[in-house]
Amino acid sequence: MRDVAVLGVGQTKFGELWDRSFREIGIEAGLQALVDAKLSSADLGGLFLGNMASGSLIDQEHIAPLILDYAGLSGRHLPSVRVEGGGASGALALHQGYLAVASGLYDFVVVGGAEKLTDVPDATAAQITSSAADHEWEVVFGATLPALWALMARRHMHLFGTTREQLASVAVHAHAMGAKNPNAHYRNKLSLEQVMNAGPVAEPLGVFDCAPLSDGAAAVVLGPLETAREHTDTPIKIAASQVACDTLALQHRDDFTTLGSTVVAARRAFQRARRAPADVHVAEVHDAYTISALLALEDLGFVEKGAAGPAFASGRFGPGGTPTVNPSGGLKAQGQPFGAVGVAQVVELVRQLRGEAKERQVSGASLGLAHNVGGTGATSVVTLLERAN
Amino acid sequence: MSIARFWRETPRRYNLGGSKCGNCNTVYFPPRLVCPTCPQHRATIEKMVPFQLSGEGEVVSFTVVQDAAEGFEMQVPYVLALVRTVEGPVLTGQVVDVEPKDVAIGLKVKATFRKLREEGKAGVIHYGYKFTPAAAPASAAGPRGPVEPVRPTEATARDRAVA
């Protein structure tokens, strides 16, 4: 296994991109990443594409060769592979790209993530994305993704005294960060009162506790760390990329306030990188729901189990925090195009570690963590990125 | 959804038929072909035996759903809960015949056979388990909405006949 670096990044705006098609956004992000990496497409070994539900959302399966084709690369007959893992599809694709380069099979790969959620009505998109939960034993009985996360939220409140205000503070934080991100779906600030008084979705979660359904794409170019400086002055090393899985249905877990997959993926990642949670300067965590962010901060090891609510509400994870959490605005404000999320998290971290994040810059950041979750935690992917010396 | 896809699950959805590991005696619902908790995982293949759940349990967590799943739009607001059965497995299902404000963690419930949802006017009607309070709360005003048309005893008998 050889070390792998991120050489280039690209991302479209996230949001309701009504004038742009799936193939357009997918290609835009990929081409940006290629240009950023100063890489000729002649050097590419393959493409990995994270996407959750194109078949249901745009009636198009077999999208990996489609994106390759419209990127102008089909004539070279490169391998192009789609990867699916619910909302963690993007980071799973990154994991596959990482393995491909680390193994030596390919030198350079593009990893993309793309989703087009607004070509169907909102309710349809919500139903389609709920298939990341167990259809037969959860959805058929009336469950939705927000309802399942609400079950975790209620249990967390019951066991640890987490409050409605503490949950709401996660959304307030996300929008404050997203206001500084030109690619964000939402750039408006939210007050605690606005979040708490918003219409209920699945109590205790309201409309503003839930990340939006967005269109968007993101891409990175990966290559061997050894020759990375031929492409960039600031190569970012993938210090670890770890995947862990759990039961598909929430009901089968021993603990409804811990994502076992996140705990294990994080532990493996920190072991691999020989680092600890306290070393992380900046983290992009999966805040699909406000409760998701609180569980993530506990399960990743940034705070004790049960302590994330007060810690978050006290501002510990804001600018200058330990770590600074979701400078991009997270899924809540930057947006939630399912298959693109995990790749976009890495795009943001690369910009942070390169020192190119402008208004959002976390000063002196040299170690970043990305945390991407599928469904209610059946898949978690933790990626550690560090600035190479 | 095709009729067969729903129909093949009726022994579980209508009658709470689970399975038990012949090695460690842990009960599972829905049934499993292999035991997820036995240290000797492979040794449990073909050792899983059918096991009937009683339907009694208690609420571990719950939410009041306002933004419904597809086919449940007419039922909002509805209570969805994680129910730990006395035999061990946790089931996801609605808690009905009770006001949402009277549902709490720890509430004792029992499974009941109900209509889950309809796939439009001409589509398949899905039946299965929901939960009701084991003892009627003092403030309960009786069942909300019309009584479901299928009696649980009939369905149970039919499933046993099929099985």
XYZ file of C-alpha atoms in Angstrom:
552
model
C 0.000 0.000 0.000
C 1.362 3.403 -0.929
C 0.317 6.791 0.457
C -2.418 8.617 -1.429
C -2.918 12.366 -1.802
C -5.738 14.616 -2.935
C -4.327 16.607 -5.873
C -7.352 18.575 -6.991
C -10.890 19.465 -5.936
C -14.057 20.734 -7.598
C -17.632 21.408 -6.567
C -20.799 22.887 -8.024
C -23.133 25.126 -6.126
C -25.533 23.090 -3.967
C -29.238 23.874 -4.033
C -32.214 23.791 -6.374
C -30.363 23.724 -9.679
C -33.450 23.622 -11.894
C -31.627 24.790 -15.017
C -28.927 22.132 -14.812
C -29.062 18.395 -15.484
C -27.471 15.542 -13.566
C -24.830 15.025 -16.223
C -23.991 18.723 -16.371
C -23.309 19.064 -12.646
C -21.402 15.780 -12.479
C -19.065 16.829 -15.249
C -18.584 20.381 -13.972
C -17.247 19.174 -10.616
C -14.980 16.565 -12.227
C -13.479 18.927 -14.782
C -12.825 21.542 -12.080
C -10.945 18.915 -10.074
C -8.868 17.850 -13.102
C -7.870 21.465 -13.819
C -7.121 22.082 -10.143
C -4.859 19.010 -10.106
C -2.997 20.204 -13.227
C -3.566 16.719 -14.561
C -3.952 15.681 -18.176
C -6.898 13.366 -18.652
C -4.441 11.125 -20.538
C -2.956 10.217 -17.153
C -6.278 9.108 -15.637
C -6.707 5.472 -14.643
C -10.401 5.484 -13.808
C -13.408 7.120 -12.276
C -15.442 6.299 -9.151
C -18.841 7.915 -8.757
C -20.886 8.083 -5.564
C -24.629 8.242 -6.151
C -27.547 6.970 -4.126
C -30.681 6.856 -6.222
C -30.388 8.085 -9.805
C -32.693 5.311 -11.023
C -35.582 6.476 -8.854
C -34.772 10.190 -9.014
C -34.025 10.699 -12.737
C -34.924 7.300 -14.248
C -31.313 6.703 -15.125
C -29.161 3.849 -13.887
C -25.756 3.001 -15.347
C -24.563 6.534 -14.696
C -20.839 5.840 -14.284
C -20.231 5.404 -18.024
C -22.673 8.253 -18.684
C -20.543 10.722 -16.709
C -17.361 9.310 -18.247
C -18.887 9.768 -21.699
C -19.982 13.384 -21.202
C -16.633 14.170 -19.596
C -15.185 13.321 -23.016
C -13.348 10.234 -21.862
C -15.323 7.322 -23.267
C -12.986 7.044 -26.291
C -10.258 5.857 -23.931
C -12.536 3.157 -22.493
C -11.526 3.957 -18.932
C -13.140 1.986 -16.121
C -15.944 3.962 -14.463
C -17.659 2.536 -11.388
C -20.708 3.686 -9.446
C -20.693 3.200 -5.669
C -23.838 3.259 -3.509
C -24.200 3.441 0.265
C -27.198 5.690 0.905
C -26.102 9.109 2.120
C -22.564 7.762 2.515
C -22.218 6.957 -1.202
C -19.744 9.821 -1.751
C -17.279 8.828 0.952
C -17.635 5.171 -0.053
C -16.648 6.111 -3.608
C -13.689 8.005 -2.166
C -12.726 4.878 -0.232
C -12.763 2.828 -3.456
C -10.673 5.442 -5.267
C -8.245 5.516 -2.353
C -7.883 1.708 -2.463
C -7.350 1.779 -6.218
C -4.464 4.276 -5.991
C -3.013 2.840 -2.772
C -2.880 -0.622 -4.332
C -0.903 0.671 -7.300
C -3.494 -0.555 -9.801
C -4.166 3.022 -10.964
C -1.994 6.102 -10.557
C -4.631 8.806 -10.890
C -8.384 8.573 -10.419
C -11.268 11.019 -10.267
C -13.744 10.430 -7.442
C -17.037 12.201 -7.940
C -20.289 12.390 -6.050
C -23.503 13.664 -7.596
C -27.224 13.664 -6.874
C -30.192 15.385 -8.507
C -33.032 15.493 -5.972
C -35.203 18.318 -7.305
C -36.322 16.681 -10.563
C -39.057 14.977 -8.495
C -41.469 16.599 -6.003
C -40.200 17.043 -2.432
C -42.397 14.281 -0.997
C -41.211 11.847 -3.669
C -37.565 12.684 -2.987
C -38.153 12.161 0.735
C -39.731 8.766 0.032
C -36.921 7.711 -2.302
C -34.192 8.715 0.132
C -35.974 6.875 2.966
C -35.028 3.684 1.136
C -31.640 4.074 2.850
C -33.551 2.751 5.894
C -35.052 -0.773 5.983
C -38.034 -0.638 3.651
C -39.637 -3.917 4.743
C -39.424 -3.450 8.526
C -39.297 0.317 9.041
C -40.729 2.276 6.108
C -43.702 -0.054 5.553
C -44.683 0.602 9.188
C -44.709 4.381 8.764
C -41.055 5.330 9.304
C -39.298 8.128 7.458
C -35.622 9.075 7.798
C -36.425 12.096 10.027
C -38.755 9.904 12.139
C -36.000 7.357 12.745
C -33.513 10.070 13.722
C -36.224 11.568 15.947
C -36.411 8.218 17.772
C -32.691 8.555 18.476
C -33.156 12.198 19.536
C -35.945 11.376 21.987
C -33.895 8.566 23.504
C -30.853 10.863 23.812
C -32.995 13.497 25.557
C -34.379 10.824 27.879
C -31.021 9.315 28.852
C -28.780 12.391 28.938
C -31.092 15.352 29.444
C -30.310 16.802 26.018
C -32.658 19.735 25.411
C -34.630 21.036 22.457
C -32.500 24.216 22.605
C -29.295 22.211 22.374
C -30.574 20.400 19.286
C -31.621 23.705 17.742
C -28.171 25.207 18.375
C -26.763 22.779 15.790
C -28.905 24.301 13.047
C -28.103 27.853 14.165
C -24.394 27.005 13.966
C -24.748 25.402 10.523
C -26.449 28.447 9.028
C -23.924 30.855 10.583
C -21.162 28.861 8.873
C -23.039 28.380 5.610
C -23.570 32.134 5.308
C -19.860 32.364 4.438
C -19.927 29.608 1.800
C -20.745 30.776 -1.752
C -21.671 27.180 -2.753
C -24.165 26.715 0.083
C -27.829 25.903 -0.509
C -28.776 28.240 2.372
C -26.808 31.378 3.224
C -29.335 32.931 5.618
C -28.726 32.986 9.340
C -31.218 31.307 11.678
C -32.049 32.210 15.269
C -32.659 29.675 18.019
C -36.300 30.825 18.127
C -36.750 30.299 14.381
C -35.465 26.724 14.635
C -37.545 25.906 17.709
C -40.745 27.477 16.369
C -40.539 25.914 12.898
C -43.215 23.409 11.892
C -42.785 19.882 13.276
C -41.614 17.074 10.974
C -41.182 14.225 13.449
C -41.144 15.521 17.004
C -38.839 16.558 18.557
C -37.401 17.433 15.122
C -38.821 20.343 13.158
C -38.281 21.621 9.630
C -35.052 23.433 10.544
C -33.633 20.374 12.307
C -33.500 18.653 8.919
C -30.978 19.215 6.126
C -32.578 20.131 2.790
C -32.867 17.915 -0.277
C -30.408 19.476 -2.711
C -28.895 19.053 -6.147
C -25.146 19.150 -6.378
C -21.883 17.484 -7.269
C -18.336 17.411 -5.963
C -15.139 15.742 -7.155
C -11.542 15.143 -6.179
C -8.495 13.843 -8.046
C -6.404 11.298 -6.157
C -2.838 10.232 -6.911
C 0.285 8.825 -5.257
C 1.641 11.102 -2.497
C 5.200 10.449 -3.675
C 4.808 12.449 -6.888
C 2.081 14.792 -5.648
C 4.267 17.884 -5.747
C 4.389 17.652 -9.536
C 0.724 18.630 -9.415
C 0.264 20.875 -6.412
C 2.296 22.887 -3.912
C 0.005 21.735 -1.120
C -0.687 18.002 -1.447
C -3.168 16.754 1.131
C -2.468 13.239 2.331
C -5.286 10.798 3.009
C -4.029 9.697 6.417
C -6.898 7.203 6.764
C -10.080 6.143 4.971
C -12.143 3.694 6.976
C -15.598 2.219 6.421
C -17.695 0.462 9.063
C -21.219 -0.952 8.824
C -24.054 -1.858 11.184
C -27.575 -3.293 10.993
C -29.677 -1.685 8.263
C -32.619 -1.129 10.614
C -32.230 1.028 13.712
C -34.419 -1.407 15.680
C -31.801 -4.159 15.606
C -29.122 -2.195 17.480
C -28.278 -2.568 21.150
C -27.954 1.180 21.656
C -30.192 3.811 20.030
C -27.999 6.786 20.974
C -24.720 5.540 19.497
C -23.815 4.827 15.894
C -21.603 1.778 16.317
C -20.438 2.127 12.730
C -19.127 5.639 13.438
C -17.393 4.584 16.655
C -15.574 1.759 14.878
C -14.735 3.663 11.675
C -13.291 6.505 13.768
C -11.297 4.172 15.984
C -9.822 2.391 12.962
C -9.053 5.706 11.260
C -7.274 7.208 14.267
C -5.289 3.984 14.745
C -4.258 3.916 11.115
C -3.156 7.561 11.168
C -1.627 7.277 14.659
C -3.594 10.326 15.717
C -6.299 11.075 18.308
C -9.525 13.112 18.258
C -7.757 15.930 20.153
C -5.367 16.344 17.193
C -8.164 17.280 14.768
C -8.415 20.989 13.923
C -11.378 20.906 11.583
C -14.165 18.355 11.100
C -16.952 17.976 8.573
C -19.536 15.768 10.302
C -22.784 14.310 8.983
C -25.477 16.669 10.321
C -28.403 15.438 8.204
C -30.473 16.126 11.335
C -29.466 18.175 14.358
C -29.340 15.008 16.461
C -27.011 13.419 13.868
C -24.347 16.042 14.610
C -24.600 15.526 18.380
C -24.267 11.735 18.032
C -21.361 12.220 15.616
C -19.364 14.425 17.998
C -19.763 11.806 20.725
C -19.149 8.761 18.543
C -16.085 10.307 16.866
C -14.582 10.860 20.316
C -14.678 14.672 20.513
C -16.883 14.607 23.643
C -18.084 12.009 26.139
C -21.275 10.084 25.343
C -24.236 12.248 26.309
C -22.253 15.486 26.564
C -22.557 16.830 23.021
C -25.717 18.870 23.638
C -24.308 21.242 26.287
C -20.899 21.266 24.551
C -22.419 22.314 21.253
C -24.724 24.919 22.755
C -21.767 26.456 24.611
C -20.084 27.179 21.278
C -17.248 24.716 21.734
C -17.403 23.634 18.076
C -17.702 27.096 16.551
C -14.900 29.106 14.907
C -11.656 28.451 16.799
C -13.281 25.392 18.375
C -11.719 22.055 19.273
C -12.311 21.128 16.561
C -14.108 23.668 14.408
C -17.117 21.741 13.094
C -18.670 22.045 9.642
C -17.111 25.281 8.373
C -18.843 24.533 5.037
C -22.230 24.846 6.738
C -22.573 21.062 6.788
C -25.460 19.191 5.239
C -27.873 21.529 7.015
C -26.752 24.752 5.297
C -24.387 23.770 2.483
C -26.983 21.254 1.397
C -27.663 17.539 1.112
C -27.262 16.083 -2.395
C -26.967 12.550 -1.003
C -24.227 10.986 -3.165
C -22.228 14.231 -3.294
C -22.117 14.902 0.453
C -19.116 12.755 1.377
C -17.016 14.093 -1.477
C -17.990 17.707 -0.730
C -16.864 17.240 2.889
C -13.421 16.283 1.592
C -13.404 19.214 -0.849
C -14.016 21.598 2.065
C -11.315 19.981 4.207
C -8.772 20.146 1.370
C -9.503 23.861 0.988
C -9.122 24.309 4.748
C -5.849 22.374 4.925
C -4.439 24.235 1.933
C -5.345 27.520 3.600
C -7.673 28.471 0.724
C -10.989 28.642 2.611
C -11.081 32.470 2.736
C -13.670 33.778 5.193
C -14.237 30.243 6.515
C -10.545 29.498 7.096
C -9.745 27.617 10.298
C -6.406 29.143 11.171
C -3.427 26.781 11.172
C -5.515 23.703 10.288
C -3.293 20.738 9.438
C -5.491 17.725 10.331
C -9.096 17.357 9.185
C -11.749 14.689 9.667
C -14.703 13.898 7.406
C -17.616 11.799 8.675
C -20.260 10.565 6.255
C -23.283 8.426 7.228
C -25.729 6.325 5.223
C -29.331 5.915 6.413
C -29.509 5.788 10.212
C -25.902 4.645 10.520
C -25.785 1.315 8.692
C -22.726 2.739 6.935
C -20.232 5.239 8.329
C -17.092 6.437 6.596
C -14.380 8.373 8.403
C -11.599 10.033 6.415
C -8.580 11.750 7.955
C -6.749 14.281 5.822
C -3.505 15.988 6.659
C -1.363 18.621 5.110
C 1.758 16.859 3.783
C 5.070 18.414 4.804
C -45.335 -2.828 -4.644
C -46.284 -6.200 -6.108
C -48.809 -8.314 -4.205
C -46.331 -11.167 -3.791
C -43.745 -8.904 -2.238
C -46.091 -8.002 0.585
C -47.948 -11.305 0.756
C -44.813 -13.382 1.347
C -44.186 -11.500 4.601
C -47.667 -12.089 6.042
C -46.616 -14.727 8.621
C -44.347 -12.067 10.111
C -46.402 -8.930 9.580
C -49.752 -10.489 10.571
C -48.661 -12.946 13.176
C -45.280 -11.849 14.609
C -43.514 -15.041 13.577
C -39.863 -14.659 14.501
C -37.006 -17.071 15.014
C -34.800 -18.302 17.837
C -31.196 -19.410 17.724
C -30.966 -23.118 18.578
C -27.501 -22.468 19.959
C -27.818 -19.381 22.225
C -31.648 -19.066 22.429
C -31.648 -15.400 21.365
C -34.945 -14.428 19.694
C -35.062 -12.444 16.439
C -37.767 -10.583 14.600
C -38.048 -10.684 11.640
C -36.644 -14.240 11.444
C -32.969 -14.709 10.701
C -31.216 -17.481 8.812
C -28.093 -17.133 10.902
C -27.497 -15.843 14.444
C -25.858 -12.397 14.541
C -24.718 -12.689 18.174
C -23.386 -16.244 18.559
C -19.599 -16.367 18.709
C -19.843 -19.515 16.584
C -21.642 -17.643 13.797
C -21.252 -20.336 11.147
C -22.395 -23.086 13.510
C -25.859 -21.478 13.729
C -26.633 -21.916 10.024
C -29.705 -24.199 9.842
C -30.018 -24.022 13.648
C -32.533 -21.171 13.654
C -36.026 -22.328 14.642
C -39.404 -20.564 14.291
C -40.479 -18.616 17.356
C -43.790 -16.873 18.043
C -43.671 -13.426 19.685
C -46.417 -12.566 22.168
C -46.728 -8.961 20.998
C -46.255 -7.555 24.488
C -43.640 -4.937 25.086
C -42.788 -1.404 26.076
C -41.952 1.852 24.332
C -38.200 2.507 24.179
C -38.501 5.697 22.161
C -41.193 7.439 20.103
C -41.825 10.337 17.777
C -44.950 12.100 16.601
C -44.771 12.064 12.814
C -46.263 15.109 11.080
C -44.563 14.716 7.684
C -45.854 11.270 6.774
C -44.296 8.378 4.936
C -45.932 7.579 1.582
C -49.372 6.051 2.124
C -49.625 7.372 5.694
C -50.662 10.947 4.811
C -54.219 10.480 6.100
C -52.965 9.311 9.508
C -50.945 12.378 10.642
C -50.100 13.129 13.315
C -49.187 9.552 14.206
C -46.951 8.085 16.869
C -44.109 5.888 15.649
C -42.208 3.976 18.306
C -39.433 1.526 19.000
C -41.057 -1.203 21.073
C -38.948 -3.709 22.987
C -40.917 -6.935 23.180
C -40.815 -9.080 26.304
C -38.999 -11.742 24.241
C -36.231 -9.277 23.351
C -36.540 -8.073 19.742
C -37.306 -4.394 19.147
C -39.990 -3.572 16.567
C -40.707 -0.308 14.767
C -44.409 0.457 14.611
C -47.193 2.905 15.268
C -48.790 3.318 18.687
C -52.530 3.866 18.182
C -55.744 4.236 20.189
C -53.984 6.768 22.395
C -53.435 10.527 22.268
C -49.800 11.373 21.365
C -49.476 13.333 24.627
C -50.189 10.137 26.593
C -47.326 8.207 24.987
C -44.115 8.059 27.011
C -40.938 6.006 27.159
C -41.738 2.971 29.300
C -45.401 2.764 28.226
C -46.531 -0.877 28.186
C -48.069 -1.814 24.852
C -49.362 -4.855 23.011
C -49.399 -5.601 19.309
C -52.655 -5.369 17.407
C -53.538 -6.207 13.810
C -54.411 -3.166 11.684
C -54.459 -1.701 8.222
C -51.070 -0.060 7.657
C -51.614 1.807 4.390
C -53.249 1.727 0.984
C -51.476 2.124 -2.315
C -54.028 4.558 -3.734
C -57.656 3.743 -4.577
C -56.986 0.638 -6.665
C -53.721 -0.543 -5.124
C -52.747 -3.126 -2.569
C -53.890 -2.608 1.021
C -51.151 -3.426 3.487
C -51.984 -4.920 6.881
C -49.707 -5.624 9.793
C -48.957 -4.891 13.427
C -49.405 -1.652 15.314
C -49.333 -1.223 19.074
C -51.948 -0.096 21.590
C -51.481 0.686 25.293
C -51.675 -2.515 27.336
C -53.879 -0.659 29.858
C -56.117 2.206 28.756
C -54.802 5.560 30.071
C -57.202 7.582 32.255
C -57.451 10.383 29.682
C -58.038 8.107 26.683
C -61.084 9.117 24.676
C -61.323 5.796 22.850
C -59.994 4.821 19.432
C -59.532 7.610 16.928
C -61.038 7.148 13.483
C -63.033 4.247 12.102
C -62.506 0.714 13.303
C -60.398 -1.333 10.890
C -62.387 -3.846 8.829
C -60.319 -6.991 9.416
C -60.450 -8.865 12.704
C -57.100 -10.052 14.047
C -58.409 -13.447 15.053
C -59.465 -14.275 11.500
C -56.129 -13.253 10.052
C -54.243 -15.145 12.705
C -56.226 -18.280 12.014
C -55.701 -17.934 8.270
C -51.963 -17.511 8.656
C -51.690 -20.512 10.889
C -53.570 -22.500 8.291
C -51.197 -21.306 5.571
C -48.135 -22.008 7.700
